Coordinates of C-alpha atoms and ligand atoms in Angstrom, one line a residue:
X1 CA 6.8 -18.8 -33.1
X2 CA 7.0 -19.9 -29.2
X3 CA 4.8 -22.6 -28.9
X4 CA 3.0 -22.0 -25.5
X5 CA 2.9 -24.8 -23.3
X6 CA 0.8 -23.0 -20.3
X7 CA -2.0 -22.4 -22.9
X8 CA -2.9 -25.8 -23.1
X9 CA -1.1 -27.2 -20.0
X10 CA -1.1 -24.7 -16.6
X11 CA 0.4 -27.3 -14.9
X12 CA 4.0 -27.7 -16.3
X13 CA 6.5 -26.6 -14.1
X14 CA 9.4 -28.0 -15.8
X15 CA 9.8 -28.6 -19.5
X16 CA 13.2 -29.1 -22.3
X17 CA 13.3 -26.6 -24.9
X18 CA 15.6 -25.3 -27.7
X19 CA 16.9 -21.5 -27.9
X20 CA 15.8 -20.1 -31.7
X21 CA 16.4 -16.8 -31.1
X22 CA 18.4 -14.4 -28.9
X23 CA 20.1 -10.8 -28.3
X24 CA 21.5 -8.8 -25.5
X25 CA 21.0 -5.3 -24.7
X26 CA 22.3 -3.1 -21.7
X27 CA 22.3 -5.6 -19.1
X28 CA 19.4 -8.2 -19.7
X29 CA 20.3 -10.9 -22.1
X30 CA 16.8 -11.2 -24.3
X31 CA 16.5 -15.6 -25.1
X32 CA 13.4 -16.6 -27.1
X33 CA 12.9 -20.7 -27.3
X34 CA 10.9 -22.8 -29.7
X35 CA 8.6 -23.9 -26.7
X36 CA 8.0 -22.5 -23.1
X37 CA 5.9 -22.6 -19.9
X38 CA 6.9 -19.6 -19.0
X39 CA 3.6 -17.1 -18.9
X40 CA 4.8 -13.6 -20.4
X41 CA 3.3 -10.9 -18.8
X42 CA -0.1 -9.7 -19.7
X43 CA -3.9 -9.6 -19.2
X44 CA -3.1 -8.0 -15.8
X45 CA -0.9 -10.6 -14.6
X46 CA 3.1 -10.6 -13.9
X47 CA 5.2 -13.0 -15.6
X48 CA 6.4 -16.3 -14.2
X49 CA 10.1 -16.3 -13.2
X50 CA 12.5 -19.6 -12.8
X51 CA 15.2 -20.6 -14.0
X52 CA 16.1 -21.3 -18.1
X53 CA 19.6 -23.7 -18.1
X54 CA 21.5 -22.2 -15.5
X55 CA 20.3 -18.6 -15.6
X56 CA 17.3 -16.8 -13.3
X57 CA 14.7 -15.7 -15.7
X58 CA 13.7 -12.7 -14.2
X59 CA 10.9 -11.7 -16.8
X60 CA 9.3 -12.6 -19.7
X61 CA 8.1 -10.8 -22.2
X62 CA 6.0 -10.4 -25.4
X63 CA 8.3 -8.2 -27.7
X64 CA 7.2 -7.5 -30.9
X65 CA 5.0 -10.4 -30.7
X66 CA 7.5 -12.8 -30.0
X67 CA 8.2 -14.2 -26.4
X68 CA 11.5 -13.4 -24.9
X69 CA 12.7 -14.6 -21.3
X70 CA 14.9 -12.4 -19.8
X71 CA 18.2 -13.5 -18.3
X72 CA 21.3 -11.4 -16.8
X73 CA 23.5 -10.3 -19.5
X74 CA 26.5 -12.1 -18.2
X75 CA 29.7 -13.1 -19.9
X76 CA 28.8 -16.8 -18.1
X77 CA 25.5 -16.9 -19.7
X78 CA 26.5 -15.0 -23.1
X79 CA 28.6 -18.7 -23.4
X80 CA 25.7 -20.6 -22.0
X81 CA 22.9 -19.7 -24.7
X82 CA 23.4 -20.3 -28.2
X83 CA 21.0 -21.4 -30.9
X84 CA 19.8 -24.6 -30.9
X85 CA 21.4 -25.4 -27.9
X86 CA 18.7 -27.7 -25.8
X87 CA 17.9 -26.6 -22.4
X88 CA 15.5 -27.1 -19.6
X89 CA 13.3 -24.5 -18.1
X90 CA 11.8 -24.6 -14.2
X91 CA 9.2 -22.4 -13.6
X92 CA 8.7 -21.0 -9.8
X93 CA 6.0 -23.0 -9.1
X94 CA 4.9 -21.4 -5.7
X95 CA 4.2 -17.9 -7.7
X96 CA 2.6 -19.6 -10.1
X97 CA 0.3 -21.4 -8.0
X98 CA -0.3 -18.1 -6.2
X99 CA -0.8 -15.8 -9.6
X100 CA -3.3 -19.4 -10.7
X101 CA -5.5 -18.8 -7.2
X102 CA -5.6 -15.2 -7.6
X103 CA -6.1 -14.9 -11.4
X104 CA -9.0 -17.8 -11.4
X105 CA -11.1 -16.4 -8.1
X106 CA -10.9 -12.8 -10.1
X107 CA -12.7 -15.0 -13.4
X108 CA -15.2 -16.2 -10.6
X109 CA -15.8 -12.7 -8.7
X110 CA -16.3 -10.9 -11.9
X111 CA -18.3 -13.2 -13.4
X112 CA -21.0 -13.5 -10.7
X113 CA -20.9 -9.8 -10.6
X114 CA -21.6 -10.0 -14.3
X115 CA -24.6 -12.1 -14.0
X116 CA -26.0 -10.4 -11.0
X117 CA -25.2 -6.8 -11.4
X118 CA -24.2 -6.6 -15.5
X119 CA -21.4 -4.7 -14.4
X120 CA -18.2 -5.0 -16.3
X121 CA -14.7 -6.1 -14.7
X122 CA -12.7 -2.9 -16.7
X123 CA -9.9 -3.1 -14.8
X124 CA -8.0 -6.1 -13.5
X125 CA -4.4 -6.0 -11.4
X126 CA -2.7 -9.0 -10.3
X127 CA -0.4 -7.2 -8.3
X128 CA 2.5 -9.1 -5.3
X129 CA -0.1 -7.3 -2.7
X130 CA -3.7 -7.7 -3.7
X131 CA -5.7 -8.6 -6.7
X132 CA -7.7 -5.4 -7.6
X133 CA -10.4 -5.4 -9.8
X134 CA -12.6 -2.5 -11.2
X135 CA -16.3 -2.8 -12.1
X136 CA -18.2 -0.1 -14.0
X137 CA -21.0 0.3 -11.6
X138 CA -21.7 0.3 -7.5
X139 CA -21.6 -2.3 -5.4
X140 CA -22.6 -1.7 -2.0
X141 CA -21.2 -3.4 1.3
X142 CA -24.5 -6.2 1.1
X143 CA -23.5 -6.9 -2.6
X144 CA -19.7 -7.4 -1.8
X145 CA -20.4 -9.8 1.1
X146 CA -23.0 -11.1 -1.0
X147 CA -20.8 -12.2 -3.9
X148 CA -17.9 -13.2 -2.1
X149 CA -20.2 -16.3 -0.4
X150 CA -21.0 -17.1 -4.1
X151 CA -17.8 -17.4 -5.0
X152 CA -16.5 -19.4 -2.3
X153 CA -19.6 -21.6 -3.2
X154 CA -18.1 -22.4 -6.5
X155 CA -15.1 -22.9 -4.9
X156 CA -16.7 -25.4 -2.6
X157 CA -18.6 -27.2 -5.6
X158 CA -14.9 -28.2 -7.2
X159 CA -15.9 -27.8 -10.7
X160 CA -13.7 -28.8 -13.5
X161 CA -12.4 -25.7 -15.5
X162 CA -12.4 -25.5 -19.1
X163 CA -10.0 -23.8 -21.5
X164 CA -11.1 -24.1 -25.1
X165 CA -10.5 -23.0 -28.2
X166 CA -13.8 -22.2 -30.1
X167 CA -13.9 -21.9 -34.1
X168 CA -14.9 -18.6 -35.4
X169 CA -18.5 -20.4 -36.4
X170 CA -18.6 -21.9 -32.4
X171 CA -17.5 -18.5 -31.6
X172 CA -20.6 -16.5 -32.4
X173 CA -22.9 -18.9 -30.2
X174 CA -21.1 -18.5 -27.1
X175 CA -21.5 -15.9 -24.5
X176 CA -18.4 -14.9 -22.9
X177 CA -17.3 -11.9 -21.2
X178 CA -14.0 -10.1 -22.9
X179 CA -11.8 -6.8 -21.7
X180 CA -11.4 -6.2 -25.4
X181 CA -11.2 -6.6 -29.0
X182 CA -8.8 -10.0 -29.3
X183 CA -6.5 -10.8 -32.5
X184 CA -5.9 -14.2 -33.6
X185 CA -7.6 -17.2 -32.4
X186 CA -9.6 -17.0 -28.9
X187 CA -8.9 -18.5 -25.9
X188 CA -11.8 -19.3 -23.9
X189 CA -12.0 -19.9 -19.8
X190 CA -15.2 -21.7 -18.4
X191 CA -16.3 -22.3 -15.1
X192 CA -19.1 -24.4 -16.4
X193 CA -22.4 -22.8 -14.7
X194 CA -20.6 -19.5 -13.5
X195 CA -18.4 -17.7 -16.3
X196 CA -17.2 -17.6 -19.8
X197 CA -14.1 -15.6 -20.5
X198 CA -11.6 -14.5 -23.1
X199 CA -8.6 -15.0 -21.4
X200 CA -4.7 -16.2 -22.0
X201 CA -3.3 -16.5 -18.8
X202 CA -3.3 -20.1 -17.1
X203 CA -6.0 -21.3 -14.9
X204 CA -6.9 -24.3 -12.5
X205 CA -7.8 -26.9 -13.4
X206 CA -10.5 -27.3 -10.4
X207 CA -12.1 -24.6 -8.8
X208 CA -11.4 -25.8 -5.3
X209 CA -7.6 -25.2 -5.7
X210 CA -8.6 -21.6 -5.1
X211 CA -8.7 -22.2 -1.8
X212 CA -10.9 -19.3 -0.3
X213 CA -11.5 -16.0 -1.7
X214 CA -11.1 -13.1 0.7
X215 CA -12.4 -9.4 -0.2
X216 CA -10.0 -7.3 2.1
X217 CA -11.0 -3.8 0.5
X218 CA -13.4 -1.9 -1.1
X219 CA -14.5 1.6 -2.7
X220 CA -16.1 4.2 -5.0
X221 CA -13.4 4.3 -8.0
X222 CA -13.6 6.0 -11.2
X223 CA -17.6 6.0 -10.7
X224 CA -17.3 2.4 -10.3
X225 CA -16.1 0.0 -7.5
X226 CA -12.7 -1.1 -6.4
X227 CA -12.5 -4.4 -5.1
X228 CA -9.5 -6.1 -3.8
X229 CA -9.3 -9.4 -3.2
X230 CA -6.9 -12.1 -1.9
X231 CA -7.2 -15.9 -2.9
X232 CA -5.7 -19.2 -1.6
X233 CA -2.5 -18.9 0.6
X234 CA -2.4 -14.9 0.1
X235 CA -5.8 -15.1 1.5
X236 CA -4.9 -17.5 4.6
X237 CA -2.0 -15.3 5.4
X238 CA -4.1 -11.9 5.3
X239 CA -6.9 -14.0 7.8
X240 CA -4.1 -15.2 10.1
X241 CA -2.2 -12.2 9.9
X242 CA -5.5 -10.0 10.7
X243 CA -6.3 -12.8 13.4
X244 CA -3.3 -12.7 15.5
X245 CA -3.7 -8.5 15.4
X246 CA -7.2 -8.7 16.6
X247 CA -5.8 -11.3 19.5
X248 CA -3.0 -9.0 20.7
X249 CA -6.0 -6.1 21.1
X250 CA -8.3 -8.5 22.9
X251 CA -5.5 -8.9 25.3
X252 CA -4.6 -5.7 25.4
X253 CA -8.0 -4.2 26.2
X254 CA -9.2 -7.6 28.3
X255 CA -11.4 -7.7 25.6
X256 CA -13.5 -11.2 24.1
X257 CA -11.7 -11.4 20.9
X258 CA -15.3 -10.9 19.2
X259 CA -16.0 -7.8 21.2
X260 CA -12.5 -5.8 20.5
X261 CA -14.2 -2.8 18.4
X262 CA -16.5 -2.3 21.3
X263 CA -13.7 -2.1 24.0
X264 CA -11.4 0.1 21.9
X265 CA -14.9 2.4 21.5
X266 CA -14.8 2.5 25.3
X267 CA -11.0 3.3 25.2
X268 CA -11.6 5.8 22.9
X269 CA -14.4 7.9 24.7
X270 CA -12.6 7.8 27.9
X271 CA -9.8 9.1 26.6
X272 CA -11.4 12.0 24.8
X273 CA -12.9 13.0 27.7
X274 CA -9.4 13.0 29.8
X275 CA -8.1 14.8 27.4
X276 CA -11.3 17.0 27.8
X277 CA -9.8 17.0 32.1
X278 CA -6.4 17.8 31.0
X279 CA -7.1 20.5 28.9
X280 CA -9.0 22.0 31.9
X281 CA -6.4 21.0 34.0
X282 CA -3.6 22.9 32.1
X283 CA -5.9 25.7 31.9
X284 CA -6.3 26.2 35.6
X285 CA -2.2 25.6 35.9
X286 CA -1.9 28.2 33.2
X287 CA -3.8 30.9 35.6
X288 CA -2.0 29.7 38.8
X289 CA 1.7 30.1 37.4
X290 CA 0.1 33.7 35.6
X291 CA -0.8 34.6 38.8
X292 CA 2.5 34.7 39.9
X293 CA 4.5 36.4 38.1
X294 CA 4.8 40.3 38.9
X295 CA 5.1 43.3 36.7
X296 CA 8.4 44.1 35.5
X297 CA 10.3 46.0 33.1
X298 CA 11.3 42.8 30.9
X299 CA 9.8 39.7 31.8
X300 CA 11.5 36.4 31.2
X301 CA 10.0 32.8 31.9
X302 CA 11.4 29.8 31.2
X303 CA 9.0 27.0 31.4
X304 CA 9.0 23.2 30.1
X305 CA 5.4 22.9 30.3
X306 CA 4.5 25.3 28.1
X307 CA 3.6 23.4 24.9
X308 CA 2.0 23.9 21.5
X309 CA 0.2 27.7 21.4
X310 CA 0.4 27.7 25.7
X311 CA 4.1 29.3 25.1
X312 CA 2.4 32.3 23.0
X313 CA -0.9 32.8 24.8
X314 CA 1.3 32.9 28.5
X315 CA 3.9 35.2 26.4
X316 CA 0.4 37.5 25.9
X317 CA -1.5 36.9 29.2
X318 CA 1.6 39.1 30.4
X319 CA 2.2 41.5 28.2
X320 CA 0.2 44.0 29.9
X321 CA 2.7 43.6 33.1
X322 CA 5.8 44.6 30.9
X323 CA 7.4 47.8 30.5
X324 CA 9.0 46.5 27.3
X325 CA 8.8 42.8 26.3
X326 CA 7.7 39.7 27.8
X327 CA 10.1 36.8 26.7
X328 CA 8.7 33.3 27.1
X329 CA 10.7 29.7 26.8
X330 CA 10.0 26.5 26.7
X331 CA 12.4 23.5 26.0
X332 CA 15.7 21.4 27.7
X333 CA 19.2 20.6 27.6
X334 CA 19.9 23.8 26.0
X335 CA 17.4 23.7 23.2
X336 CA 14.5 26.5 23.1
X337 CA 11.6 27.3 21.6
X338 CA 10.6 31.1 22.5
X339 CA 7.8 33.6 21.4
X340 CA 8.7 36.9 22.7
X341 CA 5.7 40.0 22.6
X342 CA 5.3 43.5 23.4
X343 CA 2.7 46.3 23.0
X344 CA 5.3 49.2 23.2
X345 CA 8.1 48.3 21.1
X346 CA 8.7 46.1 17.7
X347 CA 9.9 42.4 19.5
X348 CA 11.7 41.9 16.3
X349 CA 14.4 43.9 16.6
X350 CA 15.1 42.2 20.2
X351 CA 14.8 38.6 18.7
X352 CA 16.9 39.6 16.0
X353 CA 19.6 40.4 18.9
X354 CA 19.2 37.2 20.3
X355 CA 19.2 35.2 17.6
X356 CA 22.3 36.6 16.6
X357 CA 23.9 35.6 19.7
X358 CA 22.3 31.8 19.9
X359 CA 22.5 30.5 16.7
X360 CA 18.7 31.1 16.3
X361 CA 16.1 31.6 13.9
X362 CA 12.5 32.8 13.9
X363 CA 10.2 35.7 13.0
X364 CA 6.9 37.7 13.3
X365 CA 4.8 40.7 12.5
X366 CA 2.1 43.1 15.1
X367 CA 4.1 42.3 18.3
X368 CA 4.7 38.5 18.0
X369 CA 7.9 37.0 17.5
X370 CA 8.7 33.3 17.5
X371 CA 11.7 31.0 16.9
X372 CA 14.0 28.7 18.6
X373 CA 18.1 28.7 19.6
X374 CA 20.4 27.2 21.3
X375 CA 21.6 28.4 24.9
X376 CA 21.6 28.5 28.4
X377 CA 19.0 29.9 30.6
X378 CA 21.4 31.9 32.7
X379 CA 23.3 33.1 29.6
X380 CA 20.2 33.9 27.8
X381 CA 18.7 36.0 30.9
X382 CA 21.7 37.3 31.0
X383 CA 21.5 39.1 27.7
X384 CA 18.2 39.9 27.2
X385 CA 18.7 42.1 30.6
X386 CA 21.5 43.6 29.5
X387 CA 20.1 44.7 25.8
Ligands
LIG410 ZN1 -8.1 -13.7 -17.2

């Protein structure tokens, strides 16, 4: 049995330690040690990663209730590890740090939301993005806001974190919060004042090395609430990240960096009602170039403007001034889009034609066909005058 070093000690980042058991299998190289500091993934939390001798542990593991760090399954470290062999272990303190913040702010949040709300924390994700974590009940916008100043209070107070662990007898008389049924002895997690908690992941030891606790999201989930958070540096960088955003709008819109919603609300309604003008606009062009064009036996337009559904409905405005079909274009540089009509004969069997003849492709049904090629406008008027 791994004796666990973080349980009783979150702040050993490098420790010696003798390999007692290991085996390979496809290409991880499975090395269990007599002590570690190494947290193994669990509770909702990644493992730590670092280094084990010379080797990058890239995860570590509980596996059949025995903890294994995982290594590359190289010939160089096949030689390195053997039984007994004594070794030294670095964790990578800056994650560790990081996974600390986040893991003891969630403790916090929940807890408060416990004691305020009695809503459970029944789903918790330490994830590299944000921390998420999942409360059976609603919590509205006031209540978020409201908790995360609590928090940050007990963040402010610096309060000595405790991690015990009770007797079965000293078990009974304490009130602490727990995701689930726990075998084997329990590990407690107090912030005195705040929250109790079943927990085996390591913590701070003071609650001001959180840092600040950020709540960047949250929502309706599962009838519940979603909140993410972000703690400590992950929290800073979010702030600063968000910060320098909101700055480049401000000078963007000549805004007062408090007052950017606001100007991009202005923005916003003067360009809906351009887009209002243009619409108008390209309604009126529409009817001018309509006007225009005279009746003919096939008629054959090739216009760039004529975007979106303004191709089909100029294809249609002139299908009354066709003897056969009205054949409208709109594209460059040899590229087309078309939508070809007609009231007196099936279109299809004309765009079947020309698709034949310019690598095209399209179709359509009750007088309307559309589809694109490839071509030039000469050749193509060419053709369809001469079908
Ligand atoms: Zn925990």
């Amino acid at each position: 049995m791994t004796d666990k070093l973080f349980d009783r000690d979150s702040y050993i980042k490098e420790f010696t330690c003798k390999v007692s058991h290991l085996y390979s299998k496809d290409d991880i190289l499975y090395i269990e040690t007599d002590r570690t500091a190494f947290f193994p993934e669990g509770g909702g939390q990644t493992s730590d990663i670092g280094t084990l001798g010379t080797a990058n542990v890239e995860n570590v593991q509980i596996i059949d209730g025995r903890i294994y760090h995982f290594v590359e399954n190289s010939e160089e470290n096949v030689k390195f590890f053997t039984v007994g062999k004594e070794i030294t272990g670095k964790i990578d303190w800056k994650k560790r740090f990081s996974d600390m913040q986040q893991h003891s702010g969630e403790h916090i949040f929940s807890g408060i939301v416990h004691s305020l709300y009695g809503y459970d924390n029944v789903g918790f994700h330490l994830g590299t993005e944000v921390v998420t974590l999942d409360f059976n009940g609603i919590l509205t916008k006031e209540d978020v806001c409201k908790v995360e100043l609590l928090v940050n209070k007990v963040i402010w107070d610096n309060i000595d974190v405790k991690v015990f662990f009770p007797s079965d007898d000293e078990l009974v008389l304490i009130p602490y919060r727990s995701k689930k049924e726990i075998d084997g002895q329990i590990r407690l997690v107090e912030f005195p004042g705040v929250d109790i908690c079943a927990c085996c992941a390591p913590h701070m030891k003071k609650t001001g090395e959180i840092g600040v606790v950020e709540v960047v999201a949250f929502e309706k989930y599962k009838g519940g609430t979603r909140v993410s958070i972000l703690c400590g540096e992950r929290a800073l960088q979010d702030i600063r990240h968000k910060l320098d955003e909101n700055h480049a709008v401000s000078v963007l819109m000549s805004a007062k960096e408090k007052e950017t919603a606001q100007a991009v609300e202005r923005i916003k309604k003067e360009k809906e009602s351009l887009d209002y003008e243009i619409v108008g606009l390209k309604r009126e062009i529409l009817n001018l170039k309509l006007a225009s064009v005279k009746s003919d036996k096939r008629i054959v337009i090739f216009d760039s403007s004529l975007e979106g559904k303004m191709l089909q409905d100029f294809a249609l405005a002139l299908m009354e001034r066709s003897e056969e079909f009205v054949c409208c274009f709109c594209g460059e540089n040899g590229q087309y889009r078309y939508c070809m009509v007609s009231d007196k004969f099936d279109p299809l069997h004309y765009a079947k034609a020309m698709n034949e003849k310019f690598n095209g492709r399209g179709g359509g049904r009750n007088g309307i066909v559309q589809g694109s090629l490839c071509g030039e406008e000469e050749e193509i008027r060419r053709f369809l005058t001469s079908l």
